CSV table of C-alpha atoms in Angstrom, one decimal:
chain,number,residue,atom,x,y,z
S,1,MET,CA,-25.1,-31.8,-24.1
S,2,SER,CA,-24.9,-29.1,-21.5
S,3,LEU,CA,-23.7,-25.6,-22.5
S,4,ARG,CA,-20.8,-25.9,-20.1
S,5,ILE,CA,-19.6,-29.1,-21.7
S,6,TYR,CA,-20.0,-27.6,-25.2
S,7,LYS,CA,-18.0,-24.5,-24.2
S,8,LEU,CA,-15.2,-26.4,-22.7
S,9,TYR,CA,-14.8,-29.3,-25.2
S,10,PHE,CA,-16.5,-28.5,-28.5
S,11,SER,CA,-16.8,-24.7,-29.0
S,12,PRO,CA,-14.4,-23.2,-31.5
S,13,HIS,CA,-13.3,-21.0,-28.5
S,14,ARG,CA,-12.8,-24.0,-26.2
S,15,ALA,CA,-9.2,-23.1,-25.5
S,16,ASP,CA,-10.2,-19.6,-24.3
S,17,PHE,CA,-13.0,-20.9,-22.2
S,18,LYS,CA,-10.7,-23.4,-20.6
S,19,LYS,CA,-8.0,-20.9,-19.9
S,20,LEU,CA,-10.5,-18.6,-18.2
S,21,LYS,CA,-12.0,-21.4,-16.2
S,22,ASN,CA,-8.6,-22.4,-14.9
S,23,ILE,CA,-7.8,-18.8,-13.8
S,24,LEU,CA,-11.2,-17.6,-12.6
S,25,GLY,CA,-12.7,-20.9,-11.3
S,26,PHE,CA,-15.9,-20.7,-13.3
S,27,VAL,CA,-17.0,-21.0,-17.0
S,28,PRO,CA,-17.7,-17.6,-18.5
S,29,GLY,CA,-21.2,-17.0,-20.0
S,30,ASN,CA,-20.4,-14.3,-22.6
S,31,LEU,CA,-16.8,-14.8,-23.7
S,32,LYS,CA,-16.8,-11.4,-25.5
S,33,LEU,CA,-17.0,-9.5,-22.2
S,34,TYR,CA,-13.9,-11.2,-20.9
S,35,GLN,CA,-12.0,-10.6,-24.2
S,36,MET,CA,-12.8,-6.9,-23.9
S,37,ALA,CA,-11.7,-6.8,-20.2
S,38,PHE,CA,-8.3,-8.1,-21.3
S,39,ARG,CA,-7.9,-5.8,-24.3
S,40,HIS,CA,-5.6,-2.9,-23.7
S,41,LYS,CA,-6.2,0.2,-25.7
S,42,SER,CA,-3.0,-0.3,-27.7
S,43,VAL,CA,-4.6,-3.2,-29.6
S,44,ALA,CA,-8.2,-1.9,-29.5
S,45,LYS,CA,-10.1,-0.9,-32.6
S,46,GLN,CA,-12.2,2.2,-33.0
S,47,ILE,CA,-15.8,1.2,-32.9
S,48,LYS,CA,-17.3,4.6,-33.3
S,49,GLU,CA,-15.8,8.1,-33.4
S,50,GLY,CA,-13.8,8.6,-30.2
S,51,VAL,CA,-14.6,5.1,-28.7
S,52,LYS,CA,-12.4,2.1,-28.8
S,53,ASN,CA,-13.4,-1.5,-27.9
S,54,SER,CA,-10.7,-1.4,-25.1
S,55,ASN,CA,-11.1,-2.3,-21.5
S,56,GLU,CA,-11.2,1.3,-20.2
S,57,ARG,CA,-15.0,1.7,-19.9
S,58,MET,CA,-15.2,-1.7,-18.2
S,59,GLU,CA,-12.5,-0.6,-15.8
S,60,PHE,CA,-14.7,2.3,-14.7
S,61,LEU,CA,-17.6,-0.1,-14.0
S,62,GLY,CA,-15.4,-2.8,-12.3
S,63,ASP,CA,-13.7,-0.2,-10.1
S,64,ALA,CA,-17.1,0.8,-8.8
S,65,VAL,CA,-18.3,-2.8,-8.2
S,66,LEU,CA,-15.0,-3.7,-6.5
S,67,GLY,CA,-15.3,-0.6,-4.3
S,68,SER,CA,-18.8,-1.6,-3.2
S,69,VAL,CA,-17.8,-5.2,-2.4
S,70,VAL,CA,-14.8,-4.1,-0.4
S,71,ALA,CA,-16.8,-1.4,1.4
S,72,GLU,CA,-19.3,-4.1,2.6
S,73,LEU,CA,-16.5,-6.4,3.6
S,74,LEU,CA,-14.8,-3.8,5.7
S,75,PHE,CA,-18.1,-2.5,7.2
S,76,LYS,CA,-18.8,-5.9,8.5
S,77,LEU,CA,-15.3,-6.9,9.4
S,78,TYR,CA,-14.7,-3.8,11.5
S,79,PRO,CA,-17.9,-3.1,13.3
S,80,TYR,CA,-16.2,-0.7,15.8
S,81,LYS,CA,-14.0,1.3,13.4
S,82,ASP,CA,-15.1,4.7,12.1
S,83,GLU,CA,-15.6,5.7,8.5
S,84,GLY,CA,-12.1,7.3,8.2
S,85,PHE,CA,-10.5,4.0,9.0
S,86,LEU,CA,-12.8,2.1,6.6
S,87,THR,CA,-12.0,4.6,3.8
S,88,GLU,CA,-8.3,4.3,4.3
S,89,MET,CA,-8.4,0.5,4.4
S,90,ARG,CA,-10.3,0.4,1.3
S,91,SER,CA,-7.9,2.6,-0.6
S,92,LYS,CA,-5.1,0.3,0.5
S,93,ILE,CA,-6.9,-2.8,-0.8
S,94,VAL,CA,-7.8,-1.3,-4.1
S,95,SER,CA,-4.5,0.6,-4.6
S,96,ARG,CA,-3.0,0.3,-8.0
S,97,ALA,CA,0.0,-1.5,-6.5
S,98,ASN,CA,-2.1,-4.0,-4.7
S,99,LEU,CA,-4.3,-4.7,-7.8
S,100,ASN,CA,-1.2,-5.0,-10.0
S,101,GLN,CA,0.2,-7.6,-7.7
S,102,LEU,CA,-3.1,-9.5,-7.5
S,103,SER,CA,-3.5,-9.4,-11.3
S,104,ARG,CA,0.0,-10.9,-11.6
S,105,LYS,CA,-0.6,-13.6,-8.9
S,106,LEU,CA,-3.8,-14.6,-10.7
S,107,GLY,CA,-2.0,-15.0,-14.0
S,108,PHE,CA,-3.8,-12.2,-15.8
S,109,ASP,CA,-0.5,-11.1,-17.4
S,110,LYS,CA,-0.9,-14.1,-19.7
S,111,LEU,CA,-4.4,-13.1,-20.7
S,112,ILE,CA,-3.9,-9.4,-21.5
S,113,GLN,CA,-3.7,-8.4,-25.1
S,114,TYR,CA,-1.5,-5.4,-25.8
S,115,ASP,CA,0.9,-4.1,-28.3
S,116,SER,CA,4.3,-4.5,-26.7
S,117,ARG,CA,5.9,-2.0,-29.2
S,118,MET,CA,3.5,0.7,-28.0
S,119,ILE,CA,4.2,0.2,-24.3
S,120,SER,CA,7.7,1.4,-24.1
S,121,TYR,CA,7.2,3.5,-21.0
S,122,PRO,CA,8.8,1.5,-18.1
S,123,ASN,CA,5.9,1.5,-15.7
S,124,LYS,CA,3.0,1.3,-18.1
S,125,GLN,CA,2.8,-2.5,-17.9
S,126,GLY,CA,2.3,-2.2,-14.1
S,127,SER,CA,-0.8,-0.1,-14.4
S,128,LEU,CA,-2.0,-2.2,-17.3
S,129,LEU,CA,-2.3,-5.2,-14.9
S,130,GLY,CA,-4.3,-3.4,-12.3
S,131,ASP,CA,-6.5,-1.8,-14.9
S,132,ALA,CA,-7.3,-5.2,-16.4
S,133,PHE,CA,-8.1,-6.5,-12.9
S,134,GLU,CA,-10.8,-3.9,-12.5
S,135,ALA,CA,-12.0,-4.4,-16.0
S,136,LEU,CA,-12.3,-8.1,-15.3
S,137,VAL,CA,-14.5,-7.3,-12.3
S,138,GLY,CA,-16.7,-5.3,-14.6
S,139,ALA,CA,-16.9,-8.2,-17.0
S,140,VAL,CA,-17.9,-10.7,-14.3
S,141,TYR,CA,-20.5,-8.2,-13.1
S,142,LEU,CA,-22.1,-7.8,-16.6
S,143,ASP,CA,-21.9,-11.5,-17.2
S,144,LYS,CA,-23.1,-12.9,-13.8
S,145,GLY,CA,-24.5,-10.1,-11.7
S,146,TYR,CA,-23.6,-8.6,-8.3
S,147,GLN,CA,-24.0,-11.6,-6.0
S,148,PHE,CA,-21.8,-13.8,-8.1
S,149,THR,CA,-19.2,-11.1,-8.5
S,150,ARG,CA,-19.2,-10.5,-4.7
S,151,GLU,CA,-18.8,-14.2,-4.0
S,152,PHE,CA,-16.0,-14.4,-6.6
S,153,LEU,CA,-14.1,-11.5,-5.2
S,154,LEU,CA,-14.5,-12.5,-1.6
S,155,MET,CA,-13.8,-16.2,-1.9
S,156,ARG,CA,-11.6,-16.5,-4.9
S,157,ILE,CA,-9.5,-13.3,-4.7
S,158,ILE,CA,-9.6,-11.5,-1.4
S,159,LYS,CA,-9.7,-14.4,1.1
S,160,PRO,CA,-6.8,-16.3,-0.5
S,161,HIS,CA,-4.7,-13.4,-1.7
S,162,VAL,CA,-5.2,-10.3,0.4
S,163,ASP,CA,-3.9,-10.1,3.9
S,164,ILE,CA,-6.2,-7.4,5.3
S,165,HIS,CA,-4.8,-7.4,8.8
S,166,THR,CA,-1.2,-6.8,7.5
S,167,LEU,CA,-2.6,-3.9,5.3
S,168,GLU,CA,-3.9,-2.3,8.5
S,169,ASN,CA,-0.4,-1.5,9.5
S,170,THR,CA,0.9,-0.7,6.0
S,171,GLU,CA,1.7,3.0,5.4
S,172,THR,CA,0.6,4.0,2.0
S,173,ASN,CA,1.5,7.6,1.7
S,174,PHE,CA,3.5,6.9,-1.5
S,175,LYS,CA,4.6,10.4,-2.1
S,176,SER,CA,6.3,10.8,1.3
S,177,ARG,CA,7.7,7.3,1.0
S,178,LEU,CA,9.2,8.1,-2.4
S,179,ILE,CA,10.7,11.4,-1.1
S,180,GLU,CA,12.2,9.7,1.9
S,181,TRP,CA,13.7,7.0,-0.2
S,182,CYS,CA,15.2,9.5,-2.6
S,183,GLN,CA,16.7,11.5,0.3
S,184,HIS,CA,18.1,8.3,1.8
S,185,GLU,CA,19.6,7.3,-1.6
S,186,GLY,CA,20.8,10.8,-2.4
S,187,LYS,CA,18.7,11.0,-5.5
S,188,GLU,CA,16.7,14.0,-6.7
S,189,VAL,CA,13.0,13.6,-7.2
S,190,THR,CA,10.8,16.0,-9.1
S,191,PHE,CA,7.1,16.0,-10.1
S,192,VAL,CA,6.5,17.6,-13.5
S,193,PRO,CA,3.3,18.2,-15.3
S,194,VAL,CA,3.2,16.7,-18.8
S,195,ASP,CA,0.9,17.2,-21.7
S,196,ASN,CA,-2.1,15.0,-22.0
S,197,PRO,CA,-2.3,12.5,-24.9
S,198,GLU,CA,-4.1,14.1,-27.9
S,199,GLY,CA,-7.9,13.9,-27.7
S,200,GLU,CA,-7.8,13.4,-24.0
S,201,SER,CA,-10.0,15.4,-21.7
S,202,SER,CA,-8.3,18.7,-20.9
S,203,LYS,CA,-9.6,18.5,-17.4
S,204,MET,CA,-7.2,15.7,-16.6
S,205,PHE,CA,-3.9,16.4,-15.0
S,206,SER,CA,-0.8,14.3,-16.0
S,207,ILE,CA,2.1,14.3,-13.6
S,208,GLU,CA,5.4,12.5,-14.2
S,209,VAL,CA,7.8,11.6,-11.5
S,210,LEU,CA,11.5,12.1,-12.4
S,211,VAL,CA,14.2,10.5,-10.2
S,212,ASN,CA,17.6,11.9,-11.2
S,213,GLY,CA,16.0,12.9,-14.4
S,214,GLU,CA,14.6,9.4,-15.2
S,215,ALA,CA,10.9,9.0,-15.8
S,216,CYS,CA,9.7,6.5,-13.2
S,217,GLY,CA,5.9,6.9,-13.0
S,218,LEU,CA,3.1,8.7,-14.6
S,219,GLY,CA,-0.2,9.6,-12.9
S,220,ARG,CA,-3.4,11.0,-14.3
S,221,ASP,CA,-6.4,12.2,-12.6
S,222,PHE,CA,-9.0,15.0,-12.5
S,223,ASN,CA,-7.1,16.8,-9.7
S,224,LYS,CA,-3.4,17.5,-9.5
S,225,LYS,CA,-2.9,16.1,-6.0
S,226,SER,CA,-4.4,12.7,-7.0
S,227,ALA,CA,-2.4,12.6,-10.2
S,228,GLU,CA,0.8,13.2,-8.1
S,229,LYS,CA,-0.2,10.5,-5.6
S,230,LEU,CA,-0.8,8.0,-8.4
S,231,ALA,CA,2.5,8.9,-10.1
S,232,ALA,CA,4.3,8.5,-6.7
S,233,GLU,CA,2.7,5.1,-6.2
S,234,ARG,CA,3.8,3.9,-9.6
S,235,ALA,CA,7.3,5.2,-9.1
S,236,CYS,CA,7.4,3.4,-5.8
S,237,GLU,CA,6.5,0.2,-7.5
S,238,TYR,CA,8.8,0.8,-10.4
S,239,LEU,CA,11.7,1.5,-8.1
S,240,LYS,CA,10.7,-1.5,-5.9
S,241,ILE,CA,10.4,0.8,-2.9
S,242,ILE,CA,7.3,-1.0,-1.6
S,243,GLU,CA,6.3,-4.5,-0.9
S,244,ILE,CA,2.6,-5.0,-0.8
S,245,ALA,CA,1.2,-7.4,1.7
A,1,MET,CA,-51.5,-12.0,9.8
A,2,SER,CA,-48.7,-11.1,7.5
A,3,LEU,CA,-45.5,-9.4,8.9
A,4,ARG,CA,-46.2,-6.5,6.6
A,5,ILE,CA,-49.7,-6.0,8.1
A,6,TYR,CA,-48.3,-6.4,11.6
A,7,LYS,CA,-45.6,-3.8,11.0
A,8,LEU,CA,-48.0,-1.2,9.5
A,9,TYR,CA,-51.0,-1.6,11.8
A,10,PHE,CA,-50.1,-3.4,15.1
A,11,SER,CA,-46.4,-3.0,15.8
A,12,PRO,CA,-45.5,-0.5,18.5
A,13,HIS,CA,-43.4,1.1,15.8
A,14,ARG,CA,-46.2,1.2,13.3
A,15,ALA,CA,-46.0,5.0,13.0
A,16,ASP,CA,-42.3,4.7,12.0
A,17,PHE,CA,-43.0,1.9,9.5
A,18,LYS,CA,-45.8,3.9,7.9
A,19,LYS,CA,-43.7,7.0,7.6
A,20,LEU,CA,-40.9,5.2,6.0
A,21,LYS,CA,-43.2,3.2,3.7
A,22,ASN,CA,-44.8,6.5,2.5
A,23,ILE,CA,-41.4,8.0,1.7
A,24,LEU,CA,-39.5,5.0,0.4
A,25,GLY,CA,-42.3,3.1,-1.2
A,26,PHE,CA,-41.6,-0.2,0.6
A,27,VAL,CA,-42.0,-1.6,4.1
A,28,PRO,CA,-38.6,-1.8,5.8
A,29,GLY,CA,-37.4,-5.2,7.1
A,30,ASN,CA,-35.1,-4.2,10.0
A,31,LEU,CA,-36.3,-0.8,11.3
A,32,LYS,CA,-33.1,-0.3,13.3
A,33,LEU,CA,-31.0,0.1,10.2
A,34,TYR,CA,-33.1,3.0,9.0
A,35,GLN,CA,-33.1,4.6,12.4
A,36,MET,CA,-29.4,4.5,12.3
A,37,ALA,CA,-29.3,5.9,8.8
A,38,PHE,CA,-31.2,9.0,9.9
A,39,ARG,CA,-29.2,9.5,13.1
A,40,HIS,CA,-26.8,12.4,12.9
A,41,LYS,CA,-23.7,12.2,15.1
A,42,SER,CA,-24.9,15.1,17.2
A,43,VAL,CA,-27.6,12.8,18.8
A,44,ALA,CA,-25.6,9.6,18.6
A,45,LYS,CA,-24.5,7.6,21.6
A,46,GLN,CA,-21.0,6.2,22.1
A,47,ILE,CA,-21.4,2.4,21.7
A,48,LYS,CA,-17.7,1.6,22.3
A,49,GLU,CA,-14.6,3.7,22.7
A,50,GLY,CA,-14.4,6.0,19.7
A,51,VAL,CA,-17.5,4.7,17.9
A,52,LYS,CA,-20.9,6.2,17.9
A,53,ASN,CA,-24.2,4.7,16.6
A,54,SER,CA,-24.5,7.5,14.1
A,55,ASN,CA,-25.0,7.2,10.4
A,56,GLU,CA,-21.4,7.9,9.4
A,57,ARG,CA,-20.3,4.3,8.8
A,58,MET,CA,-23.4,3.6,6.9
A,59,GLU,CA,-22.8,6.6,4.8
A,60,PHE,CA,-19.4,5.0,3.8
A,61,LEU,CA,-21.2,1.8,2.7
A,62,GLY,CA,-24.1,3.6,0.9
A,63,ASP,CA,-21.7,5.9,-1.0
A,64,ALA,CA,-20.0,2.8,-2.4
A,65,VAL,CA,-23.3,1.1,-3.3
A,66,LEU,CA,-24.7,4.2,-4.9
A,67,GLY,CA,-21.4,4.7,-6.9
A,68,SER,CA,-21.7,1.2,-8.3
A,69,VAL,CA,-25.4,1.5,-9.2
A,70,VAL,CA,-24.8,4.8,-11.0
A,71,ALA,CA,-21.7,3.5,-12.7
A,72,GLU,CA,-23.7,0.6,-14.3
A,73,LEU,CA,-26.5,3.0,-15.2
A,74,LEU,CA,-24.1,5.3,-17.0
A,75,PHE,CA,-22.1,2.5,-18.6
A,76,LYS,CA,-25.3,1.2,-20.2
A,77,LEU,CA,-26.9,4.6,-21.0
A,78,TYR,CA,-23.8,5.9,-22.8
A,79,PRO,CA,-22.3,2.9,-24.8
A,80,TYR,CA,-20.2,5.3,-26.9
A,81,LYS,CA,-18.8,7.6,-24.3
A,82,ASP,CA,-15.3,7.1,-22.8
A,83,GLU,CA,-14.5,6.5,-19.1
A,84,GLY,CA,-13.6,10.2,-18.6
A,85,PHE,CA,-17.1,11.2,-19.5
A,86,LEU,CA,-18.6,8.5,-17.3
A,87,THR,CA,-16.5,9.5,-14.3
A,88,GLU,CA,-17.5,13.1,-14.7
A,89,MET,CA,-21.2,12.3,-15.1
A,90,ARG,CA,-21.1,10.2,-12.0
A,91,SER,CA,-19.5,12.8,-9.9
A,92,LYS,CA,-22.2,15.2,-11.0
A,93,ILE,CA,-25.0,12.8,-10.0
A,94,VAL,CA,-23.5,11.9,-6.6
A,95,SER,CA,-22.3,15.5,-5.9
A,96,ARG,CA,-23.2,16.7,-2.4
A,97,ALA,CA,-25.4,19.4,-3.8
A,98,ASN,CA,-27.4,17.0,-5.9
A,99,LEU,CA,-27.8,14.5,-3.0
A,100,ASN,CA,-28.8,17.3,-0.6
A,101,GLN,CA,-31.5,18.3,-3.0
A,102,LEU,CA,-32.7,14.8,-3.6
A,103,SER,CA,-32.8,14.2,0.1
A,104,ARG,CA,-35.0,17.3,0.6
A,105,LYS,CA,-37.3,16.4,-2.3
A,106,LEU,CA,-37.8,12.9,-0.8
A,107,GLY,CA,-38.7,14.4,2.6
A,108,PHE,CA,-35.7,13.0,4.4
A,109,ASP,CA,-35.4,16.3,6.3
A,110,LYS,CA,-38.4,15.2,8.3
A,111,LEU,CA,-36.8,11.9,9.2
A,112,ILE,CA,-33.3,13.0,10.3
A,113,GLN,CA,-32.6,13.1,14.0
A,114,TYR,CA,-30.1,15.8,15.0
A,115,ASP,CA,-29.4,18.2,17.8
A,116,SER,CA,-30.3,21.6,16.3
A,117,ARG,CA,-28.4,23.3,19.1
A,118,MET,CA,-25.2,21.6,17.9
A,119,ILE,CA,-25.6,22.5,14.3
A,120,SER,CA,-25.1,26.2,14.4
A,121,TYR,CA,-22.8,26.3,11.4
A,122,PRO,CA,-24.8,27.7,8.6
A,123,ASN,CA,-24.1,25.1,6.0
A,124,LYS,CA,-23.9,22.0,8.1
A,125,GLN,CA,-27.6,21.2,7.6
A,126,GLY,CA,-27.0,21.0,3.9
A,127,SER,CA,-24.3,18.3,4.1
A,128,LEU,CA,-26.4,16.5,6.7
A,129,LEU,CA,-29.1,15.8,4.2
A,130,GLY,CA,-26.8,14.3,1.5
A,131,ASP,CA,-25.0,12.3,4.2
A,132,ALA,CA,-28.3,10.9,5.3
A,133,PHE,CA,-29.2,10.0,1.7
A,134,GLU,CA,-26.0,8.0,1.4
A,135,ALA,CA,-26.6,6.3,4.7
A,136,LEU,CA,-30.1,5.4,3.7
A,137,VAL,CA,-28.7,3.7,0.6
A,138,GLY,CA,-26.4,1.7,3.0
A,139,ALA,CA,-29.4,0.8,5.2
A,140,VAL,CA,-31.5,-0.4,2.2
A,141,TYR,CA,-28.5,-2.5,1.0
A,142,LEU,CA,-28.0,-4.2,4.4
A,143,ASP,CA,-31.8,-4.7,4.7
A,144,LYS,CA,-32.7,-5.9,1.2
A,145,GLY,CA,-29.6,-6.6,-0.8
A,146,TYR,CA,-28.0,-5.2,-3.9
A,147,GLN,CA,-30.7,-6.0,-6.5
A,148,PHE,CA,-33.4,-4.4,-4.4
A,149,THR,CA,-31.3,-1.3,-3.7
A,150,ARG,CA,-30.5,-1.0,-7.4
A,151,GLU,CA,-34.1,-1.1,-8.4
A,152,PHE,CA,-35.1,1.3,-5.6
A,153,LEU,CA,-32.4,3.8,-6.7
A,154,LEU,CA,-33.1,3.5,-10.4
A,155,MET,CA,-36.9,3.5,-10.4
A,156,ARG,CA,-37.8,5.4,-7.2
A,157,ILE,CA,-35.0,8.0,-7.1
A,158,ILE,CA,-33.1,8.5,-10.3
A,159,LYS,CA,-35.7,8.1,-12.9
A,160,PRO,CA,-38.3,10.4,-11.3
A,161,HIS,CA,-35.9,12.9,-9.8
A,162,VAL,CA,-32.6,13.2,-11.7
A,163,ASP,CA,-32.5,14.7,-15.1
A,164,ILE,CA,-29.3,13.1,-16.4
A,165,HIS,CA,-29.3,14.7,-19.8
A,166,THR,CA,-29.5,18.2,-18.2
A,167,LEU,CA,-26.6,17.3,-15.9
A,168,GLU,CA,-24.5,16.5,-19.0
A,169,ASN,CA,-24.3,20.2,-19.8
A,170,THR,CA,-23.9,21.4,-16.2
A,171,GLU,CA,-20.6,22.8,-15.2
A,172,THR,CA,-19.6,21.6,-11.8
A,173,ASN,CA,-16.3,23.2,-11.1
A,174,PHE,CA,-17.5,24.7,-7.9
A,175,LYS,CA,-14.3,26.4,-7.0
A,176,SER,CA,-14.0,28.4,-10.2
A,177,ARG,CA,-17.7,29.2,-10.1
A,178,LEU,CA,-17.4,30.5,-6.6
A,179,ILE,CA,-14.4,32.7,-7.5
A,180,GLU,CA,-16.2,34.1,-10.5
A,181,TRP,CA,-19.3,34.8,-8.6
A,182,CYS,CA,-17.3,36.6,-5.9
A,183,GLN,CA,-15.4,38.7,-8.5
A,184,HIS,CA,-18.7,39.6,-10.1
A,185,GLU,CA,-20.2,40.6,-6.7
A,186,GLY,CA,-17.1,42.4,-5.6
A,187,LYS,CA,-16.6,40.1,-2.6
A,188,GLU,CA,-13.4,38.7,-1.3
A,189,VAL,CA,-13.1,34.9,-1.1
A,190,THR,CA,-10.4,33.0,0.8
A,191,PHE,CA,-9.8,29.3,1.5
A,192,VAL,CA,-8.4,28.8,5.0
A,193,PRO,CA,-7.2,25.6,6.7
A,194,VAL,CA,-8.9,24.9,10.0
A,195,ASP,CA,-8.2,22.5,12.8
A,196,ASN,CA,-9.7,19.1,12.8
A,197,PRO,CA,-12.3,18.2,15.5
A,198,GLU,CA,-10.6,16.6,18.4
A,199,GLY,CA,-10.1,12.9,18.0
A,200,GLU,CA,-10.3,13.1,14.2
A,201,SER,CA,-7.8,11.5,12.0
A,202,SER,CA,-4.9,13.9,11.5
A,203,LYS,CA,-4.6,12.8,7.9
A,204,MET,CA,-7.7,14.7,7.1
A,205,PHE,CA,-7.6,18.3,5.7
A,206,SER,CA,-10.3,20.7,6.8
A,207,ILE,CA,-10.7,23.8,4.6
A,208,GLU,CA,-13.1,26.6,5.2
A,209,VAL,CA,-14.3,29.1,2.7
A,210,LEU,CA,-14.6,32.7,3.8
A,211,VAL,CA,-16.5,35.2,1.8
A,212,ASN,CA,-15.9,38.7,3.0
A,213,GLY,CA,-14.8,37.1,6.2
A,214,GLU,CA,-18.0,35.1,6.7
A,215,ALA,CA,-17.7,31.3,6.9
A,216,CYS,CA,-19.8,29.8,4.1
A,217,GLY,CA,-18.7,26.2,3.7
A,218,LEU,CA,-16.4,23.6,5.3
A,219,GLY,CA,-14.8,20.8,3.4
A,220,ARG,CA,-12.9,17.8,4.7
A,221,ASP,CA,-11.0,15.1,2.8
A,222,PHE,CA,-7.8,13.2,2.8
A,223,ASN,CA,-6.3,15.6,0.3
A,224,LYS,CA,-6.3,19.4,0.4
A,225,LYS,CA,-7.5,19.8,-3.1
A,226,SER,CA,-10.6,17.7,-2.5
A,227,ALA,CA,-11.3,19.4,0.8
A,228,GLU,CA,-11.2,22.8,-1.0
A,229,LYS,CA,-13.5,21.5,-3.7
A,230,LEU,CA,-16.0,20.2,-1.2
A,231,ALA,CA,-15.8,23.5,0.7
A,232,ALA,CA,-16.4,25.4,-2.5
A,233,GLU,CA,-19.4,23.2,-3.4
A,234,ARG,CA,-21.0,23.8,0.0
A,235,ALA,CA,-20.3,27.6,-0.2
A,236,CYS,CA,-22.0,27.6,-3.7
A,237,GLU,CA,-25.0,25.9,-2.2
A,238,TYR,CA,-25.1,28.1,0.9
A,239,LEU,CA,-24.8,31.3,-1.2
A,240,LYS,CA,-27.4,29.9,-3.7
A,241,ILE,CA,-24.9,30.3,-6.6
A,242,ILE,CA,-26.0,27.0,-8.1
A,243,GLU,CA,-29.2,25.5,-9.2
A,244,ILE,CA,-28.9,21.7,-9.6
A,245,ALA,CA,-30.9,20.0,-12.4
């Protein structure tokens, strides 16, 4: 009996293998990697002092692999565009809003494990989807290697789901778009620094967007500008100001 | 006669092949890729409106591939560190100052083609080295694929030349280090916005560091904070404030 047949029909985890095969298009090698990719920190266990078995480390890895695959795609797709254009296009493709939407389209929302009681913040769930998407890329990379991940991303994700040429014309300055929208709607928007969660690196900036006093998006990064940008992006998504291609 | 023997001993480009083999440790497949990687824009030709055959596009690709290889290395090297730590470590390894130094150690300064008359700005040459390093990574990727590039970077570059554990304890906040140094030396430091080169994307910020009025480093990025950071890093290098591990 082949390992593939065993996994899909006889393994005690056959339901999980099947679900992943249906969504991803291939049978996972090491199921544990995929389980970790879909495990939000709200349901993760501490495996050693200060480290949880959540998908956050895998997100770091997947983000890098995704960046590399998309860089090559754009490099080859646009042989006569300069590096400024390539950089901007990549940031549109891997923007949180785009990855959230991809994640939802692919049905990852049904796979993510999280504690819904702990995710009360309105926009958290949005970021949770894109984070899981990146973590999944990390899991595929660890399970199957670079070439496989590249093919998977290009053929299974980007080609059918990302309209690159529409993104070319999409404006993605979320902060200015948010501010314009608020002016138009007569609402007041403010960016306020908030405290980091306990135990978090003090080098991180956390910025929250308030629209008429309501928290609409939280951004965190190593520099304040990027944290603001991320917060604005999430607020745009939360307030449904943007439609991604 | 094998292709390898032909390239090294009979090809009209045998001198170039040999030089690259000595520095990189392997015989290049497509020599043109490597020539482009080492071609600074000051000696590049326009190949189509707005695009030059310089190493800038390749730098974009190489930066991404390098980021991915280093991400995996750190992910596996530090199984119990969180993603904040991994992110910080990676930015230390791929910092411009570190890449410049690597580039010099490897002898890339002898391979880079540039117009010395056009590079009058004191610190330009520093950035030129690190930029060429990233472009070289892009060339190796296009020529030989991901696995080869990964092995090349890990075994030929990082293992012998990068002391990761020393970098763990290196402080890399260049801006604050520059300011402290200037206070200590009784010098005045200012960050001033400068105009972008003509034809450059207007979304880029250009920031120059002046120390007692002397231009010591220029940084450019899509956000002002990052441009300042880069400018500070280059100023630190120019003023020899830092020693990289």
